[in-house]
CSV table of C-alpha atoms in Angstrom, one decimal:
chain,number,residue,atom,x,y,z
A,1,UNK,CA,85.1,-386.3,138.1
A,2,UNK,CA,85.6,-390.0,137.8
A,3,UNK,CA,86.8,-391.5,134.6
A,4,UNK,CA,86.0,-395.1,133.9
A,5,UNK,CA,87.6,-396.8,130.9
A,6,UNK,CA,87.9,-393.4,129.2
A,7,UNK,CA,84.3,-392.3,130.0
A,8,UNK,CA,84.1,-389.3,132.3
A,9,UNK,CA,81.0,-389.3,134.4
A,10,UNK,CA,79.4,-386.2,135.8
A,11,UNK,CA,78.6,-387.5,139.3
A,12,UNK,CA,80.5,-389.4,142.1
A,13,UNK,CA,77.2,-391.1,142.9
A,14,UNK,CA,76.2,-394.4,141.3
A,15,UNK,CA,72.8,-395.8,142.1
A,16,UNK,CA,71.2,-399.2,142.0
A,17,UNK,CA,67.7,-399.7,140.6
A,18,UNK,CA,66.4,-402.4,142.9
A,19,UNK,CA,64.0,-402.5,145.8
A,20,UNK,CA,62.2,-399.1,145.3
A,21,UNK,CA,58.6,-398.9,146.3
A,22,UNK,CA,57.5,-398.0,142.8
A,23,UNK,CA,59.0,-397.2,139.4
A,24,UNK,CA,57.9,-393.5,139.9
A,25,UNK,CA,59.9,-393.3,143.1
A,26,UNK,CA,62.9,-394.9,141.5
A,27,UNK,CA,62.8,-392.3,138.7
A,28,UNK,CA,62.3,-389.5,141.3
A,29,UNK,CA,65.3,-390.8,143.3
A,30,UNK,CA,67.5,-390.8,140.2
A,31,UNK,CA,66.5,-387.3,139.3
A,32,UNK,CA,67.3,-385.9,142.8
A,33,UNK,CA,70.5,-388.0,143.1
A,34,UNK,CA,72.1,-386.6,140.0
A,35,UNK,CA,73.6,-390.1,139.5
A,36,UNK,CA,75.1,-390.6,136.1
A,37,UNK,CA,75.3,-394.4,136.2
A,38,UNK,CA,72.6,-396.9,137.1
A,39,UNK,CA,73.3,-400.5,137.9
A,40,UNK,CA,70.9,-403.1,136.4
A,41,UNK,CA,70.8,-406.9,136.2
A,42,UNK,CA,69.4,-409.6,134.0
A,43,UNK,CA,66.8,-412.1,135.2
A,44,UNK,CA,64.5,-414.8,133.7
A,45,UNK,CA,61.5,-413.5,131.7
A,46,UNK,CA,58.5,-415.6,130.6
A,47,UNK,CA,57.0,-415.1,127.2
A,48,UNK,CA,54.4,-412.3,127.2
A,49,UNK,CA,55.8,-411.0,130.5
A,50,UNK,CA,56.5,-407.2,130.1
A,51,UNK,CA,58.4,-406.7,133.4
A,52,UNK,CA,61.8,-406.5,131.8
A,53,UNK,CA,60.7,-404.6,128.7
A,54,UNK,CA,58.9,-402.0,130.9
A,55,UNK,CA,61.9,-401.7,133.2
A,56,UNK,CA,64.1,-401.1,130.3
A,57,UNK,CA,61.8,-398.3,129.0
A,58,UNK,CA,62.0,-396.6,132.4
A,59,UNK,CA,65.8,-396.8,132.5
A,60,UNK,CA,66.1,-395.3,129.0
A,61,UNK,CA,64.0,-392.4,130.1
A,62,UNK,CA,66.4,-391.6,133.0
A,63,UNK,CA,69.1,-390.8,130.4
A,64,UNK,CA,71.9,-392.4,132.5
A,65,UNK,CA,74.6,-394.9,131.6
A,66,UNK,CA,73.9,-398.4,132.7
A,67,UNK,CA,76.3,-400.8,134.4
A,68,UNK,CA,74.9,-404.3,134.3
A,69,UNK,CA,75.9,-406.7,137.1
A,70,UNK,CA,76.3,-410.4,137.5
A,71,UNK,CA,74.6,-410.4,140.9
A,72,UNK,CA,73.8,-413.8,142.3
A,73,UNK,CA,76.5,-415.6,140.4
A,74,UNK,CA,78.6,-418.0,142.5
A,75,UNK,CA,81.1,-419.2,139.9
A,76,UNK,CA,83.3,-417.7,137.3
A,77,UNK,CA,81.6,-419.7,134.6
A,78,UNK,CA,78.1,-418.5,135.6
A,79,UNK,CA,79.3,-414.9,135.8
A,80,UNK,CA,81.0,-415.0,132.4
A,81,UNK,CA,77.8,-416.3,130.7
A,82,UNK,CA,75.7,-413.7,132.5
A,83,UNK,CA,78.1,-411.0,131.4
A,84,UNK,CA,77.7,-412.0,127.8
A,85,UNK,CA,74.0,-411.9,128.1
A,86,UNK,CA,74.1,-408.5,129.7
A,87,UNK,CA,76.5,-407.1,127.1
A,88,UNK,CA,74.0,-408.1,124.4
A,89,UNK,CA,71.0,-406.8,126.3
A,90,UNK,CA,72.4,-403.5,127.3
A,91,UNK,CA,74.8,-402.9,124.4
A,92,UNK,CA,77.7,-401.9,126.7
A,93,UNK,CA,81.1,-403.4,127.4
A,94,UNK,CA,80.8,-402.4,131.0
A,95,UNK,CA,80.1,-405.2,133.5
A,96,UNK,CA,79.9,-405.0,137.3
A,97,UNK,CA,81.5,-408.4,138.0
A,98,UNK,CA,80.1,-410.1,141.1
A,99,UNK,CA,81.3,-413.6,141.9
A,100,UNK,CA,79.8,-414.4,145.3
A,101,UNK,CA,81.9,-416.7,147.6
A,102,UNK,CA,79.9,-416.7,150.8
A,103,UNK,CA,76.1,-416.9,151.1
A,104,UNK,CA,75.8,-415.1,154.4
A,105,UNK,CA,78.2,-412.2,153.9
A,106,UNK,CA,77.9,-412.1,150.1
A,107,UNK,CA,81.6,-411.7,150.2
A,108,UNK,CA,83.3,-411.9,146.8
A,109,UNK,CA,85.0,-415.1,145.8
A,110,UNK,CA,88.5,-413.7,145.1
A,111,UNK,CA,89.6,-416.7,143.1
A,112,UNK,CA,86.6,-416.9,140.9
A,113,UNK,CA,86.7,-413.1,140.5
A,114,UNK,CA,90.2,-413.1,139.1
A,115,UNK,CA,89.4,-416.0,136.7
A,116,UNK,CA,86.2,-414.3,135.4
A,117,UNK,CA,87.9,-410.8,135.2
A,118,UNK,CA,90.7,-412.2,133.1
A,119,UNK,CA,88.4,-414.1,130.8
A,120,UNK,CA,86.0,-411.1,130.3
A,121,UNK,CA,88.8,-408.6,129.8
A,122,UNK,CA,90.3,-410.8,127.1
A,123,UNK,CA,86.9,-410.9,125.5
A,124,UNK,CA,86.7,-407.1,125.3
A,125,UNK,CA,84.7,-406.4,128.4
A,126,UNK,CA,85.5,-403.4,130.7
A,127,UNK,CA,85.2,-405.0,134.1
A,128,UNK,CA,84.2,-403.2,137.3
A,129,UNK,CA,85.0,-405.9,139.9
A,130,UNK,CA,83.0,-406.0,143.1
A,131,UNK,CA,85.9,-406.9,145.4
A,132,UNK,CA,87.1,-406.7,149.0
A,133,UNK,CA,89.8,-404.2,150.0
A,134,UNK,CA,92.4,-406.9,150.0
A,135,UNK,CA,95.6,-405.4,148.5
A,136,UNK,CA,96.8,-408.7,146.9
A,137,UNK,CA,93.4,-409.4,145.3
A,138,UNK,CA,93.2,-405.9,143.9
A,139,UNK,CA,96.7,-406.2,142.5
A,140,UNK,CA,95.7,-409.4,140.7
A,141,UNK,CA,92.6,-407.8,139.4
A,142,UNK,CA,94.7,-405.0,137.9
A,143,UNK,CA,97.0,-407.6,136.4
A,144,UNK,CA,94.0,-409.3,134.9
A,145,UNK,CA,93.2,-406.1,133.0
A,146,UNK,CA,90.7,-404.3,135.3
A,147,UNK,CA,91.1,-400.6,135.1
A,148,UNK,CA,88.6,-399.8,137.9
A,149,UNK,CA,88.2,-401.4,141.3
A,150,UNK,CA,85.1,-401.5,143.4
A,151,UNK,CA,86.0,-402.5,147.0
A,152,UNK,CA,83.1,-403.0,149.4
A,153,UNK,CA,82.6,-400.8,152.4
A,154,UNK,CA,80.7,-403.5,154.2
A,155,UNK,CA,78.6,-406.5,153.2
A,156,UNK,CA,75.8,-405.7,150.7
A,157,UNK,CA,72.7,-404.3,152.2
A,158,UNK,CA,74.1,-403.9,155.8
A,159,UNK,CA,74.5,-400.1,155.9
A,160,UNK,CA,77.5,-400.5,158.2
A,161,UNK,CA,79.7,-398.0,156.3
A,162,UNK,CA,83.4,-398.4,155.9
A,163,UNK,CA,84.3,-401.4,157.9
A,164,UNK,CA,88.1,-401.5,157.3
A,165,UNK,CA,89.3,-397.9,157.2
A,166,UNK,CA,93.0,-399.0,157.3
A,167,UNK,CA,92.6,-401.5,154.5
A,168,UNK,CA,90.7,-399.0,152.3
A,169,UNK,CA,93.2,-396.2,153.0
A,170,UNK,CA,96.1,-398.5,152.2
A,171,UNK,CA,94.5,-399.6,148.9
A,172,UNK,CA,93.8,-396.0,147.9
A,173,UNK,CA,97.4,-395.0,148.7
A,174,UNK,CA,98.9,-398.0,146.8
A,175,UNK,CA,97.0,-397.2,143.6
A,176,UNK,CA,96.4,-393.5,143.6
A,177,UNK,CA,95.7,-393.4,139.8
A,178,UNK,CA,93.2,-396.3,139.6
A,179,UNK,CA,89.6,-395.2,139.7
A,180,UNK,CA,88.0,-396.8,142.7
A,181,UNK,CA,84.4,-397.0,143.7
A,182,UNK,CA,83.2,-397.9,147.2
A,183,UNK,CA,80.5,-400.5,146.4
A,184,UNK,CA,78.2,-401.9,148.9
A,185,UNK,CA,77.6,-401.5,152.6
A,186,UNK,CA,76.9,-397.8,152.8
A,187,UNK,CA,73.8,-396.7,154.8
A,188,UNK,CA,74.3,-393.0,155.5
A,189,UNK,CA,75.4,-390.0,153.5
A,190,UNK,CA,78.1,-389.3,156.1
A,191,UNK,CA,79.7,-392.6,155.2
A,192,UNK,CA,79.6,-391.7,151.5
A,193,UNK,CA,81.2,-388.3,152.3
A,194,UNK,CA,83.9,-390.2,154.3
A,195,UNK,CA,84.7,-392.4,151.4
A,196,UNK,CA,85.1,-389.5,149.0
A,197,UNK,CA,87.1,-387.5,151.6
A,198,UNK,CA,89.5,-390.4,151.6
A,199,UNK,CA,90.0,-390.1,147.9
A,200,UNK,CA,87.7,-392.7,146.5
A,201,UNK,CA,86.4,-391.6,143.2
A,202,UNK,CA,82.7,-392.6,143.6
A,203,UNK,CA,80.3,-394.6,145.7
A,204,UNK,CA,77.7,-397.1,144.5
A,205,UNK,CA,74.7,-397.7,146.6
A,206,UNK,CA,71.2,-399.1,146.4
A,207,UNK,CA,69.6,-400.2,149.6
A,208,UNK,CA,70.5,-397.0,151.5
A,209,UNK,CA,68.3,-395.0,149.1
A,210,UNK,CA,65.7,-397.5,148.1
A,211,UNK,CA,64.9,-398.6,151.6
A,212,UNK,CA,64.8,-395.1,153.2
A,213,UNK,CA,61.4,-393.8,154.2
A,214,UNK,CA,61.8,-391.2,151.5
A,215,UNK,CA,64.1,-392.6,148.8
A,216,UNK,CA,64.2,-389.4,146.7
A,217,UNK,CA,65.1,-387.2,149.7
A,218,UNK,CA,67.8,-389.7,150.7
A,219,UNK,CA,69.1,-389.7,147.2
A,220,UNK,CA,69.5,-386.0,147.3
A,221,UNK,CA,71.2,-386.1,150.7
A,222,UNK,CA,73.7,-388.6,149.3
A,223,UNK,CA,74.3,-386.3,146.3
A,224,UNK,CA,75.1,-383.4,148.7
A,225,UNK,CA,77.3,-385.7,150.8
A,226,UNK,CA,79.5,-386.8,147.9
A,227,UNK,CA,79.9,-383.2,146.7
A,228,UNK,CA,81.0,-382.2,150.2
A,229,UNK,CA,83.4,-385.1,150.4
A,230,UNK,CA,84.9,-384.2,147.1
A,231,UNK,CA,85.4,-380.5,148.1
A,232,UNK,CA,86.9,-381.7,151.4
A,233,UNK,CA,89.3,-384.0,149.6
A,234,UNK,CA,90.4,-381.3,147.2
A,235,UNK,CA,90.8,-378.9,150.1
A,236,UNK,CA,93.6,-381.1,151.6
A,237,UNK,CA,92.3,-381.9,155.1
A,238,UNK,CA,94.4,-381.4,158.1
A,239,UNK,CA,96.3,-384.3,159.6
A,240,UNK,CA,94.7,-385.6,162.8
A,241,UNK,CA,96.9,-385.5,166.0
A,242,UNK,CA,96.6,-387.1,169.4
A,243,UNK,CA,97.4,-384.0,171.6
A,244,UNK,CA,95.3,-380.9,171.8
A,245,UNK,CA,96.6,-377.7,170.1
A,246,UNK,CA,95.0,-374.4,171.0
A,247,UNK,CA,93.4,-372.7,168.0
A,248,UNK,CA,93.1,-369.3,169.8
A,249,UNK,CA,96.5,-367.6,170.0
A,250,UNK,CA,98.2,-367.9,173.3
A,251,UNK,CA,100.3,-364.8,172.7
A,252,UNK,CA,98.5,-361.7,173.9
A,253,UNK,CA,96.2,-363.3,176.4
A,254,UNK,CA,95.6,-360.9,179.3
A,255,UNK,CA,97.6,-361.7,182.4
A,256,UNK,CA,94.9,-362.1,185.1
B,1,UNK,CA,60.0,-431.9,121.7
B,2,UNK,CA,60.4,-431.4,125.4
B,3,UNK,CA,63.0,-428.8,126.5
B,4,UNK,CA,63.5,-426.9,129.7
B,5,UNK,CA,62.9,-423.1,129.6
B,6,UNK,CA,63.9,-421.1,132.6
B,7,UNK,CA,63.8,-424.2,134.8
B,8,UNK,CA,60.4,-425.4,133.6
B,9,UNK,CA,59.7,-428.2,131.2
B,10,UNK,CA,57.8,-427.1,128.1
B,11,UNK,CA,56.9,-428.7,124.8
B,12,UNK,CA,57.7,-426.8,121.6
B,13,UNK,CA,57.1,-427.4,117.9
B,14,UNK,CA,60.1,-425.2,117.0
B,15,UNK,CA,63.3,-426.8,116.0
B,16,UNK,CA,65.6,-423.7,116.4
B,17,UNK,CA,66.1,-421.3,119.3
B,18,UNK,CA,64.9,-418.4,117.2
B,19,UNK,CA,61.6,-420.2,116.4
B,20,UNK,CA,61.2,-421.3,120.0
B,21,UNK,CA,61.5,-417.7,121.2
B,22,UNK,CA,58.7,-416.7,118.8
B,23,UNK,CA,56.6,-419.7,119.8
B,24,UNK,CA,57.0,-418.9,123.5
B,25,UNK,CA,55.9,-415.3,123.1
B,26,UNK,CA,59.2,-413.5,123.0
B,27,UNK,CA,59.1,-412.3,119.4
B,28,UNK,CA,60.6,-408.9,119.2
B,29,UNK,CA,61.2,-408.6,123.0
B,30,UNK,CA,64.6,-407.5,124.4
B,31,UNK,CA,65.9,-410.8,125.7
B,32,UNK,CA,69.2,-412.6,125.8
B,33,UNK,CA,69.6,-416.4,125.6
B,34,UNK,CA,71.7,-419.3,126.7
B,35,UNK,CA,71.4,-423.0,125.9
B,36,UNK,CA,72.9,-425.6,128.2
B,37,UNK,CA,74.8,-422.8,130.1
B,38,UNK,CA,76.3,-421.4,126.9
B,39,UNK,CA,75.5,-417.9,125.7
B,40,UNK,CA,73.8,-417.8,122.3
B,41,UNK,CA,74.0,-414.4,120.7
B,42,UNK,CA,70.9,-413.1,118.9
B,43,UNK,CA,72.6,-413.5,115.6
B,44,UNK,CA,73.1,-417.2,116.2
B,45,UNK,CA,69.6,-418.1,117.4
B,46,UNK,CA,68.3,-419.1,114.0
B,47,UNK,CA,71.2,-421.4,113.5
B,48,UNK,CA,71.0,-423.0,116.9
B,49,UNK,CA,69.1,-426.2,116.4
B,50,UNK,CA,67.4,-427.4,119.6
B,51,UNK,CA,67.6,-431.0,120.9
B,52,UNK,CA,65.2,-432.7,123.3
B,53,UNK,CA,66.2,-432.0,126.8
B,54,UNK,CA,68.1,-428.8,126.0
B,55,UNK,CA,68.1,-426.3,128.9
B,56,UNK,CA,67.2,-422.8,127.6
B,57,UNK,CA,67.6,-419.6,129.6
B,58,UNK,CA,65.8,-416.5,128.5
B,59,UNK,CA,66.6,-413.3,130.4
B,60,UNK,CA,65.6,-409.6,130.2
B,61,UNK,CA,66.7,-406.4,131.8
B,62,UNK,CA,65.8,-406.2,135.5
B,63,UNK,CA,66.4,-404.1,138.5
B,64,UNK,CA,69.8,-404.5,140.1
B,65,UNK,CA,72.2,-403.1,142.7
């Protein structure tokens, strides 16, 4: 099972908490997903507004670890301040570090990401950087003190799956001992299974579950998919080949 | 004095961040704060004297992906 900064988690599925039709459906989806980690965020709250307080009560009832994010931050400075506010609110050193570099693709800003990762690590945070599969960027993030990497599969909310298989495979192979989570872009359980089959430690998704017609059912299907993917990875899959190879023995075939 | 809270101009009697939070109805709530883009830990709110025009951000837990 994945180990993030010394904490072993019981599931390879990490689930976001946004966009569900209702709090009850969110809770049901979490129960059926078996997810051990929930991503959360911080947002403005007016005096007397109970939205944040009620949401926090719901999350505590789920009994999962929380991974706060810096979603929506477009600069290192903004992300660093948000991370500090999140650490105090959620009482955890974990931070899913997002520094967005492009408004249309929500692609991470690699330069701001490294700057923020270094500052936060120096300040005692345990950083989960939302990054691309770029090998050099990931190397710099590790040098900055990150002990987990979270490369995207595809842009957030697209459901396109693993867009750059070669890049992800290369990244996985170069750093076999670094816990890695495919974060963002997954739309189907088969894509999650594929990520785990490739040796990624976990997947993090939100929209694929929350926006499904039946979020709880979809959550369970993702749970089964990551279990299947982990079994397949442990079973050491065959190597693909270009030419056919008969599976039925040729020897002993009747001469007709 | 007039300050900006979560992007909106408000008038408060309070002179510190801690008192402003109480005055604005956040007393006891699970919130985190920043003033002029700088994080102010809960333990420092009573000591953080507000000046007219300060930009205060008050955030709470929320859904996220």
